[in-house]
């Protein structure tokens, strides 16, 4: 009997060619974009996903009956054209990220409230910080950061060392790690200056990445970003196999064999849509000449704390829900309430070194720390009626979020082979995209790139 899902997703006939079958490893945005693109061009595709769900680093979190919010990747802007096209094609919509009202800042012993998002710190010092970051991002080559002028020095120096040398005002030193945590989920000690500059340039520049209205955080996908993957997987039907962790990929002259939990899968090509640390954990025969990661490659350090209230109660106090805090666990918060306002949701971000400290706590202590800090940031609010903590740092099939962090020496060593196929194995994932690296847009673009590469093999 024919699976109705398979019938609905039947591939368009194509001329016989060298590539007729493919195995895609990973059912996140990159893997499913690649898989549906290949299937639409007549290639017989099997998708293997280690988790019991699709979505990768997108994940829906139920917070009320019939209401889910993003526990993982969430935001997008007008420049994210490939993702927006996919959202439209799948019949989804977007919701503006609400930022109306004053912000809360706890950068010292006392919290303060002020209009806008600019913190109550020395404006000249922060202006100089952003000028220095703009100077770095303008110099980097986004298409090939390893070819940036002075790349060797920039890839040797950590962002923490750069800050120690270049930032003299205490307010700039205070704000820099908070900013880097928000933008990259990075501890400055974990990333090279070259990676920091590339990440900011790849994402559209400091001001675009940091902006809500008109920027990279302008909108959310109504009902949650996880729906993109769910609808793409729906097109593939039973060709998506969950609970299939891949252990090994073996190649020979005739094809590739992907060894997974439930058995082996033979195909002409394989696509590994995995973060670099996970891609290296797979046994490859033959082994790539250059691995995907090294000793200084770190996990993106992000934990999301989702605080649920009966309604967006902070708005009645003239607040936007946005906060920035010098001490953790919550280094920032944002209003992620559904558009209908039926429930209030504050998303708290635990990033950088604070995420590692927080992850070492017991669940009981984590919850107590979040509730206690939320009461200090927003003393006018009652305790949340619900609290959900999503730890991406220790998630075994993500190895961090937003993306892997490239440490000293990584770009010079691994950059030149970032997207080069290893025989019959192709690489996808936001970490393989030099456009919008670390964002959902980068993942989608990497999927499109892999489809083009495989079709070009014919």
Short mmCIF file of C-alpha atoms in Angstrom, two decimals:
data_model
loop_
_atom_site.label_atom_id
_atom_site.label_comp_id
_atom_site.label_asym_id
_atom_site.label_seq_id
_atom_site.Cartn_x
_atom_site.Cartn_y
_atom_site.Cartn_z
CA UNK A 1 0.00 0.00 0.00
CA UNK A 2 1.29 3.49 -0.83
CA UNK A 3 1.84 5.85 2.08
CA UNK A 4 -0.44 8.86 1.46
CA UNK A 5 2.29 11.20 2.70
CA UNK A 6 4.72 9.71 0.22
CA UNK A 7 2.18 10.02 -2.58
CA UNK A 8 1.63 13.68 -1.75
CA UNK A 9 5.37 14.27 -1.81
CA UNK A 10 6.10 12.22 -4.93
CA UNK A 11 9.19 13.60 -6.70
CA UNK A 12 9.08 15.28 -10.05
CA UNK A 13 10.53 12.96 -12.72
CA UNK A 14 14.03 13.86 -13.88
CA UNK A 15 16.43 12.61 -16.48
CA UNK A 16 18.59 9.69 -15.40
CA UNK A 17 21.82 10.91 -13.85
CA UNK A 18 24.64 9.87 -11.66
CA UNK A 19 22.89 10.83 -8.41
CA UNK A 20 19.60 9.02 -7.92
CA UNK A 21 19.59 8.40 -4.18
CA UNK A 22 20.66 10.43 -1.15
CA UNK A 23 20.73 10.03 2.61
CA UNK A 24 20.40 13.25 4.61
CA UNK A 25 21.59 13.14 8.22
CA UNK A 26 19.79 15.66 10.41
CA UNK A 27 16.18 16.88 10.25
CA UNK A 28 16.75 20.50 11.15
CA UNK A 29 16.24 23.44 8.80
CA UNK A 30 19.34 22.71 6.73
CA UNK A 31 18.74 18.99 6.35
CA UNK A 32 15.05 19.27 5.51
CA UNK A 33 15.64 22.14 3.08
CA UNK A 34 18.19 19.97 1.30
CA UNK A 35 16.02 16.84 1.43
CA UNK A 36 12.88 18.48 0.04
CA UNK A 37 14.93 20.25 -2.61
CA UNK A 38 16.49 16.99 -3.77
CA UNK A 39 13.18 15.13 -3.65
CA UNK A 40 11.54 17.81 -5.78
CA UNK A 41 14.20 17.14 -8.41
CA UNK A 42 13.56 13.43 -8.58
CA UNK A 43 16.19 12.14 -6.18
CA UNK A 44 15.09 9.38 -3.81
CA UNK A 45 15.82 10.78 -0.33
CA UNK A 46 15.97 9.24 3.14
CA UNK A 47 16.33 11.54 6.16
CA UNK A 48 17.82 10.16 9.38
CA UNK A 49 17.27 12.07 12.62
CA UNK A 50 18.66 11.00 15.99
CA UNK A 51 15.97 12.82 17.98
CA UNK A 52 12.36 11.73 18.27
CA UNK A 53 11.29 15.02 16.67
CA UNK A 54 12.26 17.14 13.69
CA UNK A 55 13.40 20.73 14.02
CA UNK A 56 17.02 20.64 15.15
CA UNK A 57 17.70 23.87 17.03
CA UNK A 58 14.13 25.03 16.54
CA UNK A 59 11.70 23.67 19.09
CA UNK A 60 8.10 24.44 20.00
CA UNK A 61 7.25 24.83 23.67
CA UNK A 62 3.57 24.56 24.76
CA UNK A 63 2.75 27.37 27.21
CA UNK A 64 -1.07 27.33 27.04
CA UNK A 65 -3.74 25.21 25.32
CA UNK A 66 -3.14 25.47 21.58
CA UNK A 67 -0.25 27.90 22.07
CA UNK A 68 3.45 27.24 21.52
CA UNK A 69 6.43 29.57 21.67
CA UNK A 70 10.05 29.17 20.61
CA UNK A 71 12.36 27.33 22.96
CA UNK A 72 15.11 27.53 20.33
CA UNK A 73 15.79 29.69 17.26
CA UNK A 74 13.10 32.33 16.94
CA UNK A 75 13.85 35.62 15.20
CA UNK A 76 14.10 36.80 11.61
CA UNK A 77 14.22 40.04 9.64
CA UNK A 78 13.55 41.42 6.17
CA UNK A 79 17.00 40.44 4.87
CA UNK A 80 16.32 36.78 5.62
CA UNK A 81 14.87 36.34 2.17
CA UNK A 82 15.23 32.57 1.75
CA UNK A 83 13.61 31.85 5.10
CA UNK A 84 10.82 34.33 4.45
CA UNK A 85 10.15 32.74 1.06
CA UNK A 86 9.96 29.33 2.72
CA UNK A 87 7.63 30.64 5.43
CA UNK A 88 5.30 31.99 2.76
CA UNK A 89 5.49 28.83 0.65
CA UNK A 90 4.53 26.71 3.66
CA UNK A 91 1.50 28.87 4.47
CA UNK A 92 2.97 30.30 7.68
CA UNK A 93 2.99 33.91 8.87
CA UNK A 94 5.13 36.19 11.04
CA UNK A 95 4.45 38.22 14.16
CA UNK A 96 6.36 41.41 15.05
CA UNK A 97 8.55 41.21 18.13
CA UNK A 98 6.88 43.66 20.51
CA UNK A 99 9.23 46.30 21.90
CA UNK A 100 6.85 49.10 22.92
CA UNK A 101 7.52 50.56 26.37
CA UNK A 102 10.45 51.19 28.67
CA UNK A 103 13.33 48.81 29.38
CA UNK A 104 14.73 47.54 32.65
CA UNK A 105 18.47 47.56 33.41
CA UNK A 106 20.15 45.95 36.39
CA UNK A 107 23.80 46.85 35.82
CA UNK A 108 24.64 47.72 39.41
CA UNK A 109 23.19 47.38 42.89
CA UNK A 110 19.88 48.96 41.85
CA UNK A 111 17.70 48.43 38.80
CA UNK A 112 16.64 51.34 36.61
CA UNK A 113 13.89 51.93 34.07
CA UNK A 114 14.39 54.06 30.99
CA UNK A 115 12.98 54.49 27.50
CA UNK A 116 14.62 52.66 24.63
CA UNK A 117 17.19 49.90 24.70
CA UNK A 118 20.34 51.96 25.27
CA UNK A 119 21.73 51.03 28.70
CA UNK A 120 22.44 53.64 31.39
CA UNK A 121 26.18 53.49 30.77
CA UNK A 122 28.69 55.98 29.44
CA UNK A 123 27.47 56.79 25.92
CA UNK A 124 30.91 57.83 24.67
CA UNK A 125 32.49 54.59 25.88
CA UNK A 126 29.79 52.44 24.24
CA UNK A 127 30.02 54.50 21.07
CA UNK A 128 33.75 53.83 20.92
CA UNK A 129 33.09 50.11 21.47
CA UNK A 130 30.67 49.96 18.55
CA UNK A 131 33.05 51.99 16.37
CA UNK A 132 35.80 49.45 17.05
CA UNK A 133 33.43 46.57 16.22
CA UNK A 134 32.34 48.31 13.02
CA UNK A 135 35.99 48.73 12.05
CA UNK A 136 36.63 45.02 12.53
CA UNK A 137 33.52 43.88 10.67
CA UNK A 138 34.20 46.20 7.73
CA UNK A 139 37.64 44.66 7.25
CA UNK A 140 36.63 40.99 7.30
CA UNK A 141 35.94 39.04 4.11
CA UNK A 142 32.53 37.45 4.73
CA UNK A 143 32.85 35.03 1.80
CA UNK A 144 36.28 33.78 2.94
CA UNK A 145 37.25 35.09 6.37
CA UNK A 146 40.55 33.19 6.28
CA UNK A 147 41.61 35.50 3.41
CA UNK A 148 40.90 38.66 5.42
CA UNK A 149 43.88 41.01 5.61
CA UNK A 150 45.75 40.29 8.86
CA UNK A 151 43.70 37.10 9.25
CA UNK A 152 46.49 35.20 11.03
CA UNK A 153 46.73 37.75 13.84
CA UNK A 154 42.95 38.14 14.14
CA UNK A 155 42.45 34.37 14.25
CA UNK A 156 45.10 33.96 16.95
CA UNK A 157 43.69 36.59 19.30
CA UNK A 158 40.60 35.83 21.40
CA UNK A 159 37.82 38.39 21.75
CA UNK A 160 38.61 38.54 25.48
CA UNK A 161 42.25 39.43 24.77
CA UNK A 162 41.14 42.03 22.23
CA UNK A 163 38.81 43.61 24.80
CA UNK A 164 41.58 43.71 27.40
CA UNK A 165 43.81 45.60 24.97
CA UNK A 166 41.31 47.91 23.30
CA UNK A 167 38.57 48.68 25.84
CA UNK A 168 39.68 51.10 28.52
CA UNK A 169 36.44 52.40 30.02
CA UNK A 170 34.84 50.15 32.69
CA UNK A 171 31.39 50.58 31.13
CA UNK A 172 32.64 49.25 27.79
CA UNK A 173 34.31 46.33 29.58
CA UNK A 174 31.06 45.60 31.44
CA UNK A 175 28.86 45.75 28.36
CA UNK A 176 31.05 43.89 25.85
CA UNK A 177 30.53 40.33 27.16
CA UNK A 178 26.79 41.00 27.58
CA UNK A 179 26.60 42.14 23.97
CA UNK A 180 28.62 39.20 22.66
CA UNK A 181 26.46 36.79 24.65
CA UNK A 182 23.29 38.26 23.18
CA UNK A 183 24.60 38.32 19.59
CA UNK A 184 26.57 35.06 19.47
CA UNK A 185 25.87 33.12 22.68
CA UNK A 186 29.62 33.34 23.21
CA UNK A 187 32.03 33.85 26.06
CA UNK A 188 34.67 36.29 24.68
CA UNK A 189 37.38 33.83 25.76
CA UNK A 190 35.96 31.15 23.44
CA UNK A 191 36.08 32.93 20.08
CA UNK A 192 38.77 34.45 17.95
CA UNK A 193 38.53 38.08 16.91
CA UNK A 194 38.27 36.88 13.32
CA UNK A 195 35.25 34.74 14.16
CA UNK A 196 33.60 37.55 16.09
CA UNK A 197 34.09 39.98 13.21
CA UNK A 198 32.94 37.42 10.64
CA UNK A 199 29.84 36.49 12.62
CA UNK A 200 28.77 40.11 12.97
CA UNK A 201 29.49 40.87 9.29
CA UNK A 202 27.83 37.68 8.05
CA UNK A 203 24.66 38.51 9.98
CA UNK A 204 24.32 41.96 8.46
CA UNK A 205 26.50 44.08 10.74
CA UNK A 206 26.37 45.09 14.38
CA UNK A 207 23.39 47.40 14.12
CA UNK A 208 21.26 45.08 11.99
CA UNK A 209 21.89 42.06 14.20
CA UNK A 210 21.15 44.06 17.34
CA UNK A 211 17.92 45.65 16.09
CA UNK A 212 14.33 44.60 16.49
CA UNK A 213 12.35 46.93 14.20
CA UNK A 214 14.13 46.88 10.85
CA UNK A 215 16.69 44.37 12.09
CA UNK A 216 17.43 40.68 12.47
CA UNK A 217 15.09 40.32 15.45
CA UNK A 218 12.11 42.13 13.93
CA UNK A 219 9.72 39.17 13.64
CA UNK A 220 8.94 35.67 14.86
CA UNK A 221 7.11 32.91 13.01
CA UNK A 222 3.56 32.88 14.29
CA UNK A 223 3.06 29.74 16.36
CA UNK A 224 6.77 28.92 16.46
CA UNK A 225 9.68 28.41 14.05
CA UNK A 226 9.54 24.64 14.56
CA UNK A 227 6.56 24.56 12.20
CA UNK A 228 8.85 25.15 9.22
CA UNK A 229 10.59 21.84 9.81
CA UNK A 230 7.36 20.04 10.65
CA UNK A 231 5.78 21.09 7.37
CA UNK A 232 8.87 20.28 5.33
CA UNK A 233 8.98 16.85 6.97
CA UNK A 234 5.30 16.41 6.17
CA UNK A 235 6.14 16.65 2.48
CA UNK A 236 8.58 13.77 2.82
CA UNK A 237 6.30 11.51 4.87
CA UNK A 238 7.81 8.20 5.92
CA UNK A 239 11.10 9.08 4.24
CA UNK A 240 11.94 10.92 7.48
CA UNK A 241 13.07 8.37 10.07
CA UNK A 242 13.25 9.50 13.69
CA UNK A 243 15.32 7.93 16.46
CA UNK A 244 18.02 7.00 13.92
CA UNK A 245 21.35 8.17 15.31
CA UNK A 246 24.11 7.89 12.70
CA UNK A 247 27.33 6.27 13.84
CA UNK A 248 29.39 5.91 10.67
CA UNK A 249 29.57 6.93 7.01
CA UNK A 250 31.58 4.68 4.71
CA UNK A 251 32.32 5.50 1.08
CA UNK A 252 33.53 3.51 -1.88
CA UNK A 253 33.69 4.09 -5.63
CA UNK A 254 30.09 3.03 -6.12
CA UNK A 255 28.33 4.87 -3.31
CA UNK A 256 28.05 5.63 0.37
CA UNK A 257 26.74 3.55 3.29
CA UNK A 258 25.31 5.38 6.29
CA UNK A 259 25.25 3.24 9.44
CA UNK A 260 22.48 4.23 11.87
CA UNK A 261 20.68 2.85 14.90
CA UNK A 262 18.27 0.65 12.97
CA UNK A 263 20.61 -0.44 10.20
CA UNK A 264 22.55 0.65 7.15
CA UNK A 265 21.33 2.88 4.33
CA UNK A 266 22.96 2.78 0.91
CA UNK A 267 22.88 5.77 -1.46
CA UNK A 268 24.81 7.61 -4.14
CA UNK A 269 25.55 10.57 -1.85
CA UNK A 270 25.11 11.63 1.76
CA UNK A 271 24.42 15.05 3.24
CA UNK A 272 25.57 15.64 6.82
CA UNK A 273 23.49 18.53 8.13
CA UNK A 274 25.14 18.48 11.54
CA UNK A 275 27.06 20.94 13.71
CA UNK A 276 30.81 20.47 13.24
CA UNK A 277 31.39 18.80 16.61
CA UNK A 278 28.72 16.20 15.80
CA UNK A 279 29.96 15.73 12.24
CA UNK A 280 33.39 14.84 13.62
CA UNK A 281 31.85 12.36 16.07
CA UNK A 282 30.68 10.26 13.11
CA UNK A 283 33.17 7.64 11.95
CA UNK A 284 34.20 8.41 8.36
CA UNK A 285 35.87 5.94 5.99
CA UNK A 286 37.94 7.26 4.45
CA UNK A 287 38.52 10.04 6.94
CA UNK A 288 38.43 13.63 5.67
CA UNK A 289 41.84 15.19 5.19
CA UNK A 290 40.73 18.07 7.42
CA UNK A 291 38.26 17.60 10.30
CA UNK A 292 35.24 19.82 10.83
CA UNK A 293 36.34 21.14 14.24
CA UNK A 294 39.28 21.27 16.60
CA UNK A 295 40.26 21.51 20.25
CA UNK A 296 39.37 25.21 20.37
CA UNK A 297 35.98 24.84 18.68
CA UNK A 298 33.37 25.42 21.40
CA UNK A 299 29.66 24.88 21.80
CA UNK A 300 27.41 27.90 21.47
CA UNK A 301 26.48 28.75 25.05
CA UNK A 302 22.75 29.44 25.25
CA UNK A 303 20.05 28.41 27.69
CA UNK A 304 16.52 29.75 27.32
CA UNK A 305 14.31 30.31 30.36
CA UNK A 306 10.66 30.77 29.38
CA UNK A 307 8.61 32.52 32.06
CA UNK A 308 4.83 32.31 31.62
CA UNK A 309 2.29 34.78 33.06
CA UNK A 310 -1.52 35.00 32.75
CA UNK A 311 -1.04 37.95 30.35
CA UNK A 312 1.77 40.36 29.35
CA UNK A 313 1.43 42.07 32.73
CA UNK A 314 4.53 44.26 32.30
CA UNK A 315 2.81 46.24 29.57
CA UNK A 316 0.36 47.68 32.11
CA UNK A 317 3.42 49.16 33.85
CA UNK A 318 4.67 50.77 30.65
CA UNK A 319 7.39 48.17 30.14
CA UNK A 320 8.45 46.37 26.98
CA UNK A 321 9.72 43.26 28.78
CA UNK A 322 13.24 43.97 27.55
CA UNK A 323 15.97 43.94 30.18
CA UNK A 324 19.77 43.79 30.33
CA UNK A 325 21.50 42.54 33.47
CA UNK A 326 25.12 42.51 34.54
CA UNK A 327 24.71 39.34 36.59
CA UNK A 328 23.01 36.09 35.73
CA UNK A 329 21.52 33.80 35.21
CA UNK A 330 19.24 36.01 33.06
CA UNK A 331 21.51 38.38 31.15
CA UNK A 332 18.61 39.67 29.07
CA UNK A 333 14.86 39.19 28.69
CA UNK A 334 12.45 39.88 25.84
CA UNK A 335 8.68 39.82 25.38
CA UNK A 336 7.85 36.72 23.33
CA UNK A 337 4.11 36.75 24.07
CA UNK A 338 1.80 35.42 21.36
CA UNK A 339 0.16 38.12 19.25
CA UNK A 340 -3.29 37.56 20.74
CA UNK A 341 -2.01 38.47 24.23
CA UNK A 342 -3.85 35.56 25.77
CA UNK A 343 -0.77 34.58 27.73
CA UNK A 344 2.34 36.51 28.70
CA UNK A 345 5.78 35.12 27.89
CA UNK A 346 9.13 36.54 28.90
CA UNK A 347 12.10 34.75 27.40
CA UNK A 348 15.25 34.98 29.46
CA UNK A 349 18.64 34.38 27.85
CA UNK A 350 21.46 32.71 29.77
CA UNK A 351 24.53 32.97 27.56
CA UNK A 352 28.31 32.71 27.45
CA UNK A 353 30.17 31.64 30.58
CA UNK A 354 26.98 32.17 32.60
CA UNK A 355 25.28 29.38 30.62
CA UNK A 356 27.97 26.92 31.67
CA UNK A 357 27.68 27.94 35.31
CA UNK A 358 23.90 27.72 35.16
CA UNK A 359 23.99 24.31 33.47
CA UNK A 360 25.97 22.89 36.37
CA UNK A 361 23.15 23.66 38.83
CA UNK A 362 20.44 21.18 39.75
CA UNK A 363 17.03 21.78 38.11
CA UNK A 364 15.64 22.95 41.47
CA UNK A 365 18.41 25.52 41.91
CA UNK A 366 18.08 26.65 38.30
CA UNK A 367 14.38 27.36 38.75
CA UNK A 368 14.93 29.12 42.07
CA UNK A 369 17.65 31.33 40.59
CA UNK A 370 15.47 32.35 37.62
CA UNK A 371 12.40 33.14 39.73
CA UNK A 372 14.45 35.12 42.26
CA UNK A 373 16.17 37.18 39.58
CA UNK A 374 12.96 37.83 37.66
CA UNK A 375 11.51 39.28 40.87
CA UNK A 376 14.49 41.67 41.13
CA UNK A 377 14.30 42.72 37.49
CA UNK A 378 10.51 43.13 37.48
CA UNK A 379 9.49 43.70 41.11
CA UNK A 380 6.03 44.83 40.00
CA UNK A 381 5.19 41.37 38.59
CA UNK A 382 3.84 38.35 40.47
CA UNK A 383 5.78 35.08 40.27
CA UNK A 384 5.41 33.34 36.91
CA UNK A 385 2.71 30.71 36.62
CA UNK A 386 5.01 28.55 34.52
CA UNK A 387 8.74 28.22 33.97
CA UNK A 388 10.48 26.13 31.32
CA UNK A 389 14.26 25.84 30.94
CA UNK A 390 15.79 24.67 27.66
CA UNK A 391 19.49 23.91 27.93
CA UNK A 392 21.06 23.87 24.47
CA UNK A 393 24.64 23.65 25.75
CA UNK A 394 24.21 20.10 27.00
CA UNK A 395 21.70 18.95 24.36
CA UNK A 396 23.49 15.90 22.88
CA UNK A 397 22.25 16.28 19.31
CA UNK A 398 22.84 20.04 19.07
CA UNK A 399 26.12 20.52 20.94
CA UNK A 400 25.23 24.13 21.66
CA UNK A 401 23.21 26.98 20.24
CA UNK A 402 23.02 29.42 18.39
CA UNK A 403 25.96 27.81 16.55
CA UNK A 404 29.41 26.35 17.11
CA UNK A 405 31.98 28.91 18.24
CA UNK A 406 35.18 29.12 16.22
CA UNK A 407 38.17 29.49 18.52
CA UNK A 408 41.71 30.67 17.83
CA UNK A 409 43.14 29.14 14.67
CA UNK A 410 39.87 27.56 13.55
CA UNK A 411 39.16 29.73 10.52
CA UNK A 412 42.66 29.48 9.10
CA UNK A 413 42.69 25.71 9.52
CA UNK A 414 39.11 24.70 8.72
CA UNK A 415 37.74 27.61 6.70
CA UNK A 416 39.16 26.65 3.27
CA UNK A 417 37.37 23.24 3.42
CA UNK A 418 34.17 24.57 5.02
CA UNK A 419 31.89 23.53 2.16
CA UNK A 420 34.14 21.32 0.03
CA UNK A 421 32.50 17.88 -0.38
CA UNK A 422 34.39 14.93 1.06
CA UNK A 423 33.99 12.52 -1.84
CA UNK A 424 30.32 11.58 -1.80
CA UNK A 425 29.62 13.42 1.46
CA UNK A 426 28.29 16.97 1.37
CA UNK A 427 28.09 19.32 4.36
CA UNK A 428 25.13 21.47 5.39
CA UNK A 429 24.10 23.46 8.44
CA UNK A 430 24.21 27.09 9.46
CA UNK A 431 27.89 26.65 10.42
CA UNK A 432 28.69 25.97 6.74
CA UNK A 433 27.07 29.18 5.52
CA UNK A 434 29.14 32.32 5.09
CA UNK A 435 25.85 34.19 4.75
CA UNK A 436 23.96 34.62 8.03
CA UNK A 437 26.17 32.14 9.88
CA UNK A 438 24.46 30.99 13.08
CA UNK A 439 20.98 32.08 12.00
CA UNK A 440 18.01 30.18 10.56
CA UNK A 441 18.62 31.99 7.27
CA UNK A 442 22.11 30.54 7.10
CA UNK A 443 20.74 27.03 7.62
CA UNK A 444 18.22 27.40 4.80
CA UNK A 445 20.84 28.83 2.44
CA UNK A 446 23.19 25.94 3.21
CA UNK A 447 20.44 23.50 2.24
CA UNK A 448 19.97 25.24 -1.10
CA UNK A 449 23.73 25.22 -1.70
CA UNK A 450 23.94 21.47 -1.12
CA UNK A 451 21.12 20.80 -3.57
CA UNK A 452 23.00 22.76 -6.24
CA UNK A 453 26.23 20.88 -5.48
CA UNK A 454 24.60 17.48 -5.80
CA UNK A 455 22.79 18.35 -9.01
CA UNK A 456 26.10 19.59 -10.42
CA UNK A 457 27.60 16.11 -9.91
CA UNK A 458 25.46 14.79 -12.77
#
